[in-house]
Coordinates of C-alpha atoms in Angstrom, one line a residue:
Chain A
M1 CA -12.1 5.2 -9.3
S2 CA -15.5 4.8 -11.0
E3 CA -18.5 5.2 -8.7
N4 CA -19.8 1.8 -9.7
K5 CA -16.8 0.1 -8.1
I6 CA -17.8 1.5 -4.7
L7 CA -19.8 -1.2 -3.0
L8 CA -20.0 0.2 0.5
N9 CA -19.0 3.6 1.8
S10 CA -19.7 5.1 5.1
V11 CA -17.5 8.1 4.7
P12 CA -17.8 11.2 2.4
V13 CA -16.1 10.5 -0.9
D14 CA -14.2 13.8 -0.7
E15 CA -12.6 12.8 2.6
V16 CA -11.5 9.5 1.0
K17 CA -10.1 11.2 -2.0
E18 CA -8.2 13.7 0.1
A19 CA -6.7 10.9 2.2
I20 CA -5.7 8.9 -0.8
E21 CA -4.2 11.9 -2.6
K22 CA -2.0 12.5 0.5
I23 CA -0.7 9.0 0.3
E24 CA -0.2 9.2 -3.5
N25 CA 1.9 12.4 -3.0
A26 CA 4.0 10.7 -0.4
V27 CA 4.4 7.5 -2.5
T28 CA 5.5 9.5 -5.7
S29 CA 8.2 11.4 -3.8
R30 CA 11.5 10.7 -5.4
I31 CA 15.0 12.3 -5.2
N32 CA 14.5 14.6 -8.2
A33 CA 18.0 15.5 -9.3
T34 CA 18.6 17.0 -12.7
P35 CA 21.6 19.0 -14.1
D36 CA 19.8 22.2 -13.1
N37 CA 19.1 21.3 -9.5
A38 CA 21.8 18.8 -8.7
D39 CA 22.7 20.6 -5.4
H40 CA 19.1 20.4 -4.2
G41 CA 18.8 16.8 -5.2
L42 CA 22.0 15.9 -3.4
A43 CA 21.0 17.8 -0.3
Q44 CA 17.6 16.0 -0.3
L45 CA 19.4 12.6 -0.5
V46 CA 22.0 13.5 2.2
L47 CA 19.3 14.9 4.6
T48 CA 17.1 11.8 4.0
L49 CA 19.9 9.6 5.1
I50 CA 20.8 11.8 8.1
E51 CA 17.1 11.8 9.1
L52 CA 17.0 8.0 8.9
I53 CA 20.0 7.7 11.1
R54 CA 18.6 10.3 13.5
K55 CA 15.3 8.4 13.8
L56 CA 17.2 5.2 14.5
V57 CA 19.2 6.8 17.2
E58 CA 16.0 8.2 18.7
K59 CA 14.4 4.8 18.7
Q60 CA 17.4 3.3 20.4
A61 CA 17.3 6.0 23.0
I62 CA 13.6 5.4 23.7
R63 CA 14.3 1.7 24.0
R64 CA 17.1 2.4 26.6
V65 CA 14.9 4.7 28.6
E66 CA 12.1 2.2 28.6
G67 CA 14.5 -0.5 29.6
G68 CA 15.3 1.4 32.7
S69 CA 19.0 1.2 32.2
L70 CA 19.7 5.0 32.2
S71 CA 20.4 7.2 35.1
E72 CA 18.7 10.6 35.4
E73 CA 21.9 12.4 34.2
E74 CA 22.1 10.1 31.2
I75 CA 18.5 10.8 30.3
E76 CA 19.2 14.5 30.6
R77 CA 22.3 14.3 28.3
L78 CA 20.6 12.1 25.8
G79 CA 17.5 14.4 25.7
E80 CA 19.8 17.4 25.1
T81 CA 21.7 15.6 22.3
L82 CA 18.5 14.4 20.5
M83 CA 16.9 17.9 20.9
K84 CA 19.9 19.6 19.3
L85 CA 19.9 17.1 16.5
E86 CA 16.3 17.7 15.8
N87 CA 16.7 21.4 15.9
K88 CA 19.7 21.2 13.5
M89 CA 17.7 19.1 11.1
E90 CA 14.9 21.7 11.1
E91 CA 17.4 24.4 10.3
L92 CA 18.9 22.4 7.4
K93 CA 15.4 21.6 6.0
K94 CA 14.6 25.3 6.0
I95 CA 17.9 26.2 4.3
F96 CA 17.3 23.6 1.5
N97 CA 13.5 24.3 1.4
L98 CA 12.6 20.7 2.2
T99 CA 9.6 19.3 4.1
D100 CA 9.2 16.1 6.1
E101 CA 7.5 14.5 3.1
D102 CA 10.6 15.3 1.0
L103 CA 12.7 13.3 3.4
N104 CA 10.9 10.0 2.9
L105 CA 11.5 7.7 0.0
N106 CA 9.3 5.0 -1.4
L107 CA 11.4 1.8 -1.7
G108 CA 8.9 -0.1 -3.8
P109 CA 8.0 -3.5 -2.4
L110 CA 9.9 -2.7 0.8
G111 CA 7.5 0.2 1.6
D112 CA 8.5 3.7 2.7
L113 CA 11.9 4.5 4.1
M114 CA 10.4 6.1 7.2
Chain B
M1 CA 6.3 -3.4 -34.1
E2 CA 6.5 -4.0 -30.3
K3 CA 3.8 -5.9 -28.4
I4 CA 2.1 -4.8 -25.1
I5 CA 0.9 -7.6 -22.8
Y6 CA -2.3 -7.2 -20.9
A7 CA -3.1 -10.5 -19.2
I8 CA -2.4 -14.2 -19.0
I9 CA -5.7 -16.1 -19.6
A10 CA -6.9 -19.6 -18.8
N11 CA -8.3 -20.8 -22.2
K12 CA -9.5 -24.1 -20.7
G13 CA -8.6 -26.0 -23.9
N14 CA -10.7 -23.6 -26.0
P15 CA -8.3 -21.0 -27.5
P16 CA -10.8 -19.9 -30.3
Q17 CA -13.1 -18.7 -27.5
V18 CA -10.4 -16.5 -26.0
N19 CA -9.5 -15.3 -29.5
E20 CA -13.1 -14.2 -30.0
I21 CA -13.2 -12.4 -26.6
A22 CA -10.0 -10.5 -27.4
Q23 CA -11.1 -9.5 -30.8
N24 CA -14.2 -7.9 -29.4
I25 CA -12.2 -5.6 -27.1
R26 CA -10.3 -2.5 -28.1
G27 CA -6.7 -2.3 -27.0
I28 CA -5.0 0.9 -25.7
T29 CA -4.5 3.7 -28.3
G30 CA -7.2 2.1 -30.4
S31 CA -5.1 -1.0 -31.2
N32 CA -6.5 -4.4 -32.1
L33 CA -6.4 -6.9 -29.3
Y34 CA -5.6 -10.5 -30.1
A35 CA -4.6 -13.7 -28.3
L36 CA -1.5 -15.8 -28.5
N37 CA -2.1 -19.4 -27.4
F38 CA 0.0 -22.1 -25.9
E39 CA -1.7 -25.3 -24.7
N40 CA -4.2 -24.2 -21.9
I41 CA -2.9 -20.6 -21.6
S42 CA -3.6 -17.6 -23.8
V43 CA -2.0 -14.1 -23.6
A44 CA -3.9 -11.0 -24.6
V45 CA -1.7 -8.6 -26.5
S46 CA -1.8 -5.7 -29.0
D47 CA 0.7 -4.1 -31.2
I48 CA 2.1 -0.8 -30.0
P49 CA 5.0 1.2 -31.6
A50 CA 7.5 2.0 -28.9
S51 CA 7.3 5.7 -30.0
K52 CA 3.6 5.7 -29.2
F53 CA 4.0 4.3 -25.7
I54 CA 4.2 7.4 -23.6
V55 CA 3.3 6.6 -20.0
S56 CA 0.4 8.7 -18.7
K57 CA -2.4 8.4 -16.2
E58 CA -5.0 8.2 -19.1
L59 CA -3.1 5.4 -20.8
A60 CA -2.8 3.4 -17.5
L61 CA -6.5 3.8 -16.9
D62 CA -7.2 2.6 -20.5
F63 CA -4.9 -0.4 -19.9
A64 CA -6.9 -1.2 -16.7
R65 CA -10.1 -0.9 -18.7
V66 CA -8.9 -3.6 -21.1
I67 CA -8.0 -6.0 -18.3
E68 CA -11.4 -5.2 -16.6
E69 CA -13.2 -6.1 -19.8
L70 CA -11.2 -9.3 -20.3
S71 CA -11.7 -10.3 -16.6
Q72 CA -15.5 -10.1 -17.0
Q73 CA -15.3 -13.0 -19.6
S74 CA -12.4 -15.0 -18.4
T75 CA -10.0 -16.1 -15.6
L76 CA -6.9 -14.1 -15.9
L77 CA -3.7 -12.8 -14.3
P78 CA -3.2 -9.1 -15.0
I79 CA 0.1 -8.1 -16.3
R80 CA 1.9 -4.9 -15.0
F81 CA 1.2 -1.8 -17.1
G82 CA 4.1 -1.1 -19.5
T83 CA 5.2 -4.7 -20.2
V84 CA 6.3 -4.3 -23.8
V85 CA 8.3 -6.9 -25.7
K86 CA 9.7 -7.1 -29.2
S87 CA 7.8 -10.0 -30.7
D88 CA 5.1 -12.7 -30.3
E89 CA 7.9 -15.3 -30.2
I90 CA 9.2 -13.8 -27.0
I91 CA 5.8 -14.0 -25.4
I92 CA 5.3 -17.6 -26.4
Q93 CA 8.7 -18.4 -24.9
L94 CA 7.7 -16.6 -21.7
I95 CA 4.6 -18.8 -21.4
T96 CA 6.5 -22.0 -22.2
D97 CA 9.2 -21.2 -19.6
N98 CA 6.6 -20.3 -16.9
Y99 CA 3.7 -22.6 -17.9
T100 CA 3.3 -24.4 -14.5
P101 CA 3.4 -21.3 -12.3
F102 CA 1.0 -19.5 -14.6
L103 CA -1.4 -22.4 -14.5
N104 CA -1.1 -22.7 -10.7
N105 CA -1.9 -19.0 -10.3
L106 CA -4.8 -19.2 -12.7
A107 CA -6.2 -22.1 -10.6
K108 CA -5.9 -20.0 -7.5
V109 CA -7.9 -17.1 -8.8
E110 CA -10.5 -19.2 -10.7
N111 CA -14.0 -18.0 -10.0
K112 CA -12.7 -15.3 -7.6
H113 CA -12.6 -11.6 -7.6
E114 CA -10.5 -9.1 -5.7
F115 CA -12.1 -6.6 -3.3
G116 CA -10.5 -3.6 -1.7
M117 CA -11.2 -2.4 1.8
K118 CA -10.1 0.8 3.4
V119 CA -10.8 1.5 7.1
I120 CA -10.8 5.2 7.9
W121 CA -11.0 6.9 11.3
D122 CA -10.9 10.3 12.7
Y123 CA -7.3 10.3 13.9
D124 CA -7.6 13.1 16.4
K125 CA -10.7 11.7 18.1
C126 CA -9.6 8.1 18.2
S127 CA -6.0 8.7 19.1
E128 CA -7.2 10.9 22.0
K129 CA -9.1 7.9 23.5
I130 CA -6.0 5.6 23.1
R131 CA -3.7 8.4 24.5
A132 CA -5.9 8.6 27.6
K133 CA -5.6 4.9 28.1
V134 CA -1.8 4.9 27.6
E135 CA -1.4 7.8 30.1
S136 CA -3.5 6.0 32.7
E137 CA -1.1 3.1 32.7
E138 CA 0.3 2.5 36.1
Y139 CA 3.9 2.4 34.9
T140 CA 4.0 6.0 33.8
I141 CA 6.9 7.7 32.1
S142 CA 7.6 10.0 35.1
S143 CA 9.0 6.9 36.8
F144 CA 12.1 7.1 34.5
S145 CA 13.3 10.4 35.9
S146 CA 12.3 12.8 38.7
K147 CA 13.9 15.7 36.9
S148 CA 11.8 18.2 35.0
T149 CA 14.2 20.0 32.8
I150 CA 13.6 20.9 29.2
H151 CA 15.9 18.1 27.9
T152 CA 14.6 15.4 30.1
N153 CA 11.0 16.4 29.3
Y154 CA 11.9 16.4 25.6
L155 CA 13.1 12.8 25.7
L156 CA 10.2 11.6 28.0
E157 CA 7.7 13.2 25.5
K158 CA 9.3 11.1 22.8
V159 CA 8.8 8.0 24.9
K160 CA 5.2 8.9 25.4
K161 CA 4.7 9.4 21.6
H162 CA 6.4 6.1 21.0
R163 CA 4.0 4.4 23.4
L164 CA 1.0 6.0 21.7
E165 CA 2.2 4.8 18.3
D166 CA 2.6 1.3 19.7
A167 CA -0.8 1.3 21.2
L168 CA -2.3 2.6 17.9
L169 CA -0.6 -0.3 16.1
K170 CA -1.9 -2.8 18.6
H171 CA -5.4 -1.4 18.2
V172 CA -5.1 -1.9 14.4
E173 CA -3.8 -5.4 14.8
Q174 CA -6.8 -6.3 17.0
L175 CA -9.1 -4.9 14.3
I176 CA -7.4 -7.1 11.7
E177 CA -8.1 -10.1 13.9
E178 CA -11.7 -9.0 14.3
I179 CA -12.2 -8.5 10.6
T180 CA -10.6 -11.9 9.9
W181 CA -12.9 -13.5 12.4
H182 CA -16.0 -11.8 10.9
L183 CA -15.0 -13.1 7.4
T184 CA -14.3 -16.7 8.5
Q185 CA -17.4 -18.0 6.8
I186 CA -16.4 -16.4 3.5
N187 CA -12.8 -17.7 4.0
P188 CA -11.1 -15.1 1.8
E189 CA -7.4 -14.7 1.3
G190 CA -6.5 -11.3 2.7
K191 CA -3.6 -9.0 2.7
F192 CA -3.3 -5.9 4.9
K193 CA -1.2 -2.8 5.1
K194 CA -1.4 -1.1 8.5
M195 CA -1.4 2.6 9.2
L196 CA -1.1 3.7 5.6
S197 CA -1.6 7.2 6.8
K198 CA -3.0 9.0 9.9
S199 CA -6.6 8.5 8.7
I200 CA -6.4 5.3 6.7
I201 CA -5.6 2.8 9.4
L202 CA -6.1 -0.3 7.3
D203 CA -5.8 -1.0 3.6
G204 CA -6.8 -4.5 2.8
V205 CA -7.4 -6.6 -0.3
F206 CA -9.4 -9.9 -0.3
L207 CA -9.7 -12.7 -2.9
I208 CA -13.2 -13.9 -2.7
E209 CA -15.4 -16.4 -4.6
K210 CA -17.6 -14.5 -7.0
T211 CA -20.7 -15.9 -5.5
K212 CA -19.8 -14.6 -2.0
K213 CA -19.7 -10.9 -2.8
D214 CA -23.0 -10.1 -1.1
E215 CA -22.1 -12.1 2.0
F216 CA -18.8 -10.2 2.2
I217 CA -20.6 -6.8 2.1
R218 CA -23.0 -7.9 4.7
A219 CA -20.2 -9.0 7.0
I220 CA -18.5 -5.6 6.7
E221 CA -21.8 -3.9 7.3
A222 CA -22.2 -5.9 10.5
L223 CA -18.7 -4.9 11.5
K224 CA -19.4 -1.3 11.0
L225 CA -22.4 -1.6 13.4
L226 CA -19.9 -2.6 16.1
H227 CA -17.5 0.2 15.4
D228 CA -19.2 3.6 15.3
D229 CA -15.8 5.4 15.1
L230 CA -14.7 3.6 12.0
N231 CA -15.6 4.1 8.4
F232 CA -15.4 1.4 5.7
L233 CA -14.8 1.8 2.0
I234 CA -15.3 -1.4 0.0
T235 CA -14.5 -1.4 -3.7
G236 CA -14.6 -4.1 -6.4
P237 CA -14.9 -6.4 -8.0
W238 CA -11.4 -6.1 -9.4
P239 CA -9.2 -8.4 -11.4
P240 CA -6.8 -10.2 -9.0
Y241 CA -4.1 -7.6 -9.1
S242 CA -2.8 -8.3 -5.6
F243 CA -2.8 -12.1 -5.7
V244 CA -0.5 -13.1 -8.5
E245 CA 2.7 -14.6 -7.2
I246 CA 5.1 -15.5 -10.0
A247 CA 8.8 -15.0 -10.2
I248 CA 9.2 -14.9 -14.0
D249 CA 11.9 -17.1 -15.4
K250 CA 13.6 -14.8 -17.9
D251 CA 16.1 -17.3 -19.2

């Protein structure tokens, strides 16, 4: 962005640049599958979908806890399940060398997947 | 030879004037810019061999430069970078088929500029304040379970995090209301994206009358005085990139 387009700025330009670059990196993330790395691309796609479902399950669980409809035992069991799911996802991300940013997709006008 | 389209321009019944404006601006890759005219609408285009059109950041910036130069001398609707068609006839057909929506959009952006606004905060500092407020709520998460096991605590931590995110979002929504209120006199059309990242809590664009630019900046400066913890980045004027709403009829 040319400096003459900045009309008001109360934050150091470097900080703004850094913040915008972070977003650009996230926005440009794509499933990058080629004949050479098809396995990795497929793993990224599958793990992205699993992560989406995991987060939906987590949201639903939070809603149920907040709704007050769960007993202490149910909260305990749900906590255990969600914790194991998250740990398993961490393991899989390590195996396929993927980060949280890799498991998000830009859906154009719909915004980010997660 | 393919044609790249830059912008739809209101010629106000004076196509020769738009021809002249176009001829004095260099197109991308050094091409000659020219205008195609149909009634009250002109289109800025230049020739580009498909083989030369290799998408790059430099080319996109040069494309934006052409639109910027055109917008300084006319009312226009910017066209998406990379819109390449096979002939002038196709472009004329495009204008003919979409004449009324183009005219309506041109009327909407007449004498107006787009301005961008990013609101940035120190996430750790600000979220800490909101966290303290959330945790002081009477209805605390400990009321959901008296157990203190690793699994129960894990889930209750998730609930706490969820509440914090909700509270942050509410805070941003209140800020949007406040900004809108501060800009009432200027009456801009505004669009917002919330929580773009941890630090950029608001990314807004405004369509504002050209004469109200200084008034807009003053209003944001006044807002900044009320919010020590927020930083504002205002950019512009830009061509109306975010305010063109046309579903192109391709038939």
